[in-house]
Amino acid sequence: GVSEEYGELEFDFIADIIAATRLSSRQIFLDIGSGVGTAVMQASLCSGCVGVGFEMKKTRAQLAKMLQEEFKSRCQAWGLRLPTVMLSQADAT
């Protein structure tokens, strides 16, 4: 499902997508309109894939970068493999 937060996807929904598509470390998860990047980070962490997100809105893209730094810190603190996540402020072109 979609949360009330400007269309952010919920954790369980992303988990269902990962399972249904058999997303793996040999694939790329692309999120156009990635918001604050949570779906990209979750997909990459849970499947080992490369996660890529594009967000046009400056404030959301800036928040995504801040959350990505926190994500990296927590992965390191918990001894988790640091997944490849690339988040950019850009449009799909």
Coordinates of C-alpha atoms in Angstrom, one line a residue:
G1 CA 0.0 0.0 0.0
V2 CA 0.7 3.7 -0.1
S3 CA 1.0 5.7 3.1
E4 CA -0.6 9.1 3.6
E5 CA 2.9 10.7 3.3
Y6 CA 2.9 12.0 -0.2
G7 CA 2.8 8.6 -1.7
E8 CA 5.6 6.9 0.2
L9 CA 5.3 3.1 -0.2
E10 CA 4.9 1.0 2.9
F11 CA 7.5 -1.5 4.1
D12 CA 5.3 -4.6 3.6
F13 CA 4.3 -3.5 0.1
I14 CA 8.0 -3.2 -0.9
A15 CA 8.7 -6.6 0.7
D16 CA 5.9 -8.0 -1.4
I17 CA 7.4 -6.5 -4.6
I18 CA 10.9 -7.9 -3.7
A19 CA 9.4 -11.4 -3.2
A20 CA 7.1 -11.3 -6.3
T21 CA 9.9 -10.1 -8.6
R22 CA 12.6 -12.3 -7.0
L23 CA 14.8 -9.2 -6.9
S24 CA 18.4 -10.2 -6.6
S25 CA 21.9 -8.9 -6.3
R26 CA 22.3 -9.1 -10.1
Q27 CA 19.5 -6.6 -10.7
I28 CA 18.7 -2.9 -10.4
F29 CA 15.7 -1.5 -8.5
L30 CA 14.8 1.8 -10.1
D31 CA 12.3 4.1 -8.5
I32 CA 11.3 7.2 -10.5
G33 CA 9.8 9.6 -8.1
S34 CA 11.6 8.1 -5.2
G35 CA 10.6 10.6 -2.6
V36 CA 12.9 10.3 0.4
G37 CA 14.4 7.1 -0.9
T38 CA 13.1 4.6 1.6
A39 CA 11.9 2.1 -1.0
V40 CA 15.2 2.2 -2.8
M41 CA 17.2 1.6 0.5
Q42 CA 14.8 -1.2 1.6
A43 CA 15.0 -3.0 -1.8
S44 CA 18.8 -2.8 -1.9
L45 CA 19.3 -3.9 1.7
C46 CA 16.8 -6.8 1.5
S47 CA 17.8 -8.2 -1.9
G48 CA 21.4 -7.0 -2.4
C49 CA 20.4 -5.3 -5.7
V50 CA 21.7 -1.9 -6.8
G51 CA 19.1 0.7 -5.7
V52 CA 18.6 3.8 -7.8
G53 CA 16.2 6.6 -7.2
F54 CA 15.3 9.9 -8.9
E55 CA 13.3 12.6 -7.2
M56 CA 12.5 16.0 -8.8
K57 CA 11.4 17.8 -5.7
K58 CA 14.4 19.5 -4.1
T59 CA 13.3 19.2 -0.4
R60 CA 12.5 15.4 -0.8
A61 CA 15.8 14.8 -2.6
Q62 CA 17.7 16.6 0.2
L63 CA 15.9 14.7 2.9
A64 CA 16.7 11.4 0.9
K65 CA 20.4 12.3 1.1
M66 CA 20.2 12.8 4.8
L67 CA 18.3 9.6 5.3
Q68 CA 20.9 7.8 3.2
E69 CA 23.7 8.9 5.5
E70 CA 21.7 7.7 8.5
F71 CA 21.0 4.4 6.7
K72 CA 24.8 3.9 6.0
S73 CA 25.6 4.6 9.7
R74 CA 23.0 2.1 10.9
C75 CA 24.1 -0.6 8.5
Q76 CA 27.7 -0.1 9.7
A77 CA 26.6 -0.1 13.4
W78 CA 24.6 -3.3 13.0
G79 CA 27.3 -5.0 11.0
L80 CA 25.2 -5.2 7.8
R81 CA 26.6 -5.3 4.3
L82 CA 26.4 -1.8 3.0
P83 CA 24.2 -2.0 -0.1
T84 CA 24.7 0.1 -3.2
V85 CA 22.2 3.0 -3.2
M86 CA 22.2 5.9 -5.6
L87 CA 19.8 8.7 -5.0
S88 CA 19.6 11.8 -7.2
Q89 CA 17.6 15.0 -7.6
A90 CA 16.7 14.7 -11.2
D91 CA 13.9 13.9 -13.6
A92 CA 13.6 10.7 -15.4
T93 CA 15.3 12.1 -18.5

